[in-house]
PDB file of C-alpha atoms in Angstrom:
ATOM      1  CA  MET A   1     -41.926 -52.073  11.709  1.00 57.00           C
ATOM      2  CA  ASN A   2     -40.303 -51.457  15.116  1.00 65.00           C
ATOM      3  CA  LYS A   3     -36.848 -51.973  13.645  1.00 69.00           C
ATOM      4  CA  LEU A   4     -37.613 -49.713  10.725  1.00 73.00           C
ATOM      5  CA  LYS A   5     -38.666 -46.688  12.840  1.00 77.00           C
ATOM      6  CA  PRO A   6     -35.251 -45.951  14.409  1.00 75.00           C
ATOM      7  CA  GLY A   7     -33.612 -46.241  10.984  1.00 75.00           C
ATOM      8  CA  LEU A   8     -36.110 -43.871   9.365  1.00 77.00           C
ATOM      9  CA  ILE A   9     -35.845 -41.411  12.248  1.00 77.00           C
ATOM     10  CA  SER A  10     -32.037 -41.470  12.003  1.00 78.00           C
ATOM     11  CA  LEU A  11     -32.192 -40.984   8.247  1.00 74.00           C
ATOM     12  CA  PHE A  12     -34.661 -38.123   8.613  1.00 74.00           C
ATOM     13  CA  LEU A  13     -32.495 -36.415  11.265  1.00 73.00           C
ATOM     14  CA  MET A  14     -29.386 -36.774   9.092  1.00 72.00           C
ATOM     15  CA  LEU A  15     -31.227 -35.199   6.171  1.00 70.00           C
ATOM     16  CA  LEU A  16     -32.364 -32.300   8.367  1.00 68.00           C
ATOM     17  CA  LEU A  17     -28.862 -31.726   9.669  1.00 64.00           C
ATOM     18  CA  GLY A  18     -27.499 -31.785   6.138  1.00 60.00           C
ATOM     19  CA  CYS A  19     -29.902 -29.055   5.092  1.00 58.00           C
ATOM     20  CA  SER A  20     -29.284 -26.859   8.114  1.00 58.00           C
ATOM     21  CA  THR A  21     -25.519 -26.490   7.795  1.00 61.00           C
ATOM     22  CA  GLN A  22     -24.207 -23.558   5.824  1.00 70.00           C
ATOM     23  CA  PRO A  23     -21.055 -23.681   3.725  1.00 73.00           C
ATOM     24  CA  GLU A  24     -17.923 -22.400   5.396  1.00 81.00           C
ATOM     25  CA  ILE A  25     -16.882 -18.990   4.106  1.00 86.00           C
ATOM     26  CA  VAL A  26     -13.148 -18.358   4.125  1.00 89.00           C
ATOM     27  CA  ILE A  27     -11.896 -14.801   3.763  1.00 92.00           C
ATOM     28  CA  LYS A  28      -8.207 -14.368   3.141  1.00 92.00           C
ATOM     29  CA  THR A  29      -6.726 -10.892   3.361  1.00 91.00           C
ATOM     30  CA  GLU A  30      -3.549 -10.201   1.431  1.00 89.00           C
ATOM     31  CA  TYR A  31      -1.346  -7.241   2.203  1.00 84.00           C
ATOM     32  CA  ILE A  32       0.944  -6.033  -0.520  1.00 80.00           C
ATOM     33  CA  THR A  33       3.674  -3.618   0.471  1.00 79.00           C
ATOM     34  CA  ALA A  34       4.488  -1.138  -2.237  1.00 78.00           C
ATOM     35  CA  LEU A  35       7.619   0.837  -1.531  1.00 82.00           C
ATOM     36  CA  PRO A  36       8.495   3.957  -3.497  1.00 85.00           C
ATOM     37  CA  PRO A  37      11.481   3.817  -5.826  1.00 85.00           C
ATOM     38  CA  THR A  38      14.789   4.177  -4.007  1.00 86.00           C
ATOM     39  CA  ALA A  39      15.763   7.245  -6.020  1.00 84.00           C
ATOM     40  CA  LEU A  40      12.805   9.160  -4.574  1.00 83.00           C
ATOM     41  CA  ILE A  41      13.666   8.537  -0.936  1.00 85.00           C
ATOM     42  CA  GLN A  42      17.365   9.317  -1.074  1.00 87.00           C
ATOM     43  CA  ASP A  43      18.644  12.513   0.471  1.00 88.00           C
ATOM     44  CA  VAL A  44      19.320  15.475  -1.771  1.00 86.00           C
ATOM     45  CA  PRO A  45      22.827  16.671  -1.002  1.00 87.00           C
ATOM     46  CA  ALA A  46      22.958  20.141   0.492  1.00 87.00           C
ATOM     47  CA  PRO A  47      25.240  22.544  -1.340  1.00 88.00           C
ATOM     48  CA  ILE A  48      28.382  23.539   0.513  1.00 88.00           C
ATOM     49  CA  TRP A  49      29.099  27.207   1.145  1.00 86.00           C
ATOM     50  CA  ASN A  50      32.635  27.990   0.070  1.00 85.00           C
ATOM     51  CA  GLY A  51      32.944  31.652  -0.590  1.00 84.00           C
ATOM     52  CA  GLY A  52      32.895  35.100   0.845  1.00 87.00           C
ATOM     53  CA  THR A  53      31.941  37.285  -2.089  1.00 92.00           C
ATOM     54  CA  ASN A  54      28.587  38.472  -3.302  1.00 93.00           C
ATOM     55  CA  GLN A  55      29.067  36.454  -6.470  1.00 92.00           C
ATOM     56  CA  ALA A  56      29.721  33.276  -4.433  1.00 92.00           C
ATOM     57  CA  LEU A  57      26.642  34.054  -2.320  1.00 93.00           C
ATOM     58  CA  THR A  58      24.530  34.428  -5.460  1.00 93.00           C
ATOM     59  CA  HIS A  59      25.852  31.124  -6.783  1.00 93.00           C
ATOM     60  CA  TYR A  60      25.127  29.462  -3.407  1.00 93.00           C
ATOM     61  CA  ILE A  61      21.549  30.788  -3.432  1.00 94.00           C
ATOM     62  CA  LEU A  62      21.045  29.314  -6.903  1.00 95.00           C
ATOM     63  CA  LEU A  63      22.405  25.968  -5.698  1.00 94.00           C
ATOM     64  CA  LEU A  64      20.035  26.042  -2.699  1.00 94.00           C
ATOM     65  CA  GLN A  65      17.092  26.816  -4.970  1.00 95.00           C
ATOM     66  CA  SER A  66      18.091  23.940  -7.229  1.00 95.00           C
ATOM     67  CA  SER A  67      18.172  21.576  -4.224  1.00 93.00           C
ATOM     68  CA  ILE A  68      14.715  22.735  -3.110  1.00 94.00           C
ATOM     69  CA  ASP A  69      13.408  22.242  -6.656  1.00 94.00           C
ATOM     70  CA  GLN A  70      14.829  18.710  -6.717  1.00 93.00           C
ATOM     71  CA  CYS A  71      13.179  17.926  -3.346  1.00 93.00           C
ATOM     72  CA  ASN A  72       9.846  19.274  -4.569  1.00 93.00           C
ATOM     73  CA  ASN A  73      10.150  17.222  -7.748  1.00 93.00           C
ATOM     74  CA  ASP A  74      10.794  14.083  -5.662  1.00 91.00           C
ATOM     75  CA  LYS A  75       7.725  14.861  -3.538  1.00 92.00           C
ATOM     76  CA  GLN A  76       5.616  15.278  -6.672  1.00 93.00           C
ATOM     77  CA  LEU A  77       6.815  11.920  -7.976  1.00 91.00           C
ATOM     78  CA  LEU A  78       6.013  10.329  -4.587  1.00 90.00           C
ATOM     79  CA  ARG A  79       2.494  11.778  -4.743  1.00 90.00           C
ATOM     80  CA  GLU A  80       2.059  10.328  -8.246  1.00 90.00           C
ATOM     81  CA  PHE A  81       3.420   6.971  -7.069  1.00 88.00           C
ATOM     82  CA  THR A  82       0.985   6.912  -4.144  1.00 85.00           C
ATOM     83  CA  HIS A  83      -1.930   7.971  -6.348  1.00 86.00           C
ATOM     84  CA  GLU A  84      -1.114   5.209  -8.854  1.00 83.00           C
ATOM     85  CA  ARG A  85      -0.948   2.575  -6.093  1.00 79.00           C
ATOM     86  CA  PHE A  86      -4.244   3.594  -4.520  1.00 75.00           C
ATOM     87  CA  THR A  87      -6.137   3.931  -7.792  1.00 78.00           C
ATOM     88  CA  ASP A  88      -4.765   0.594  -9.070  1.00 63.00           C
ATOM     89  CA  ALA A  89      -5.804  -1.163  -5.824  1.00 56.00           C
ATOM     90  CA  ASN A  90      -9.419   0.022  -6.109  1.00 56.00           C
TER      91      ASN A  90
END
């Protein structure tokens, strides 16, 4: 019986230790970089002033307005791109 006690105590302690350990939880974070399309981040060329008449000035103003409209359109597309990325991620 004396030889059996240390074996039973060891077995009992091993069983208690087995029950007290918790499984290891591994959390892995993944970062995905989503870049906007290249066409949306390119510069819009500024129109060149090449005139001295009122008609040339009117034409230049229309070209400037067209450039601003193109920039605003690119910004709108970037907002849509960002919205799509954030709503798809959630």
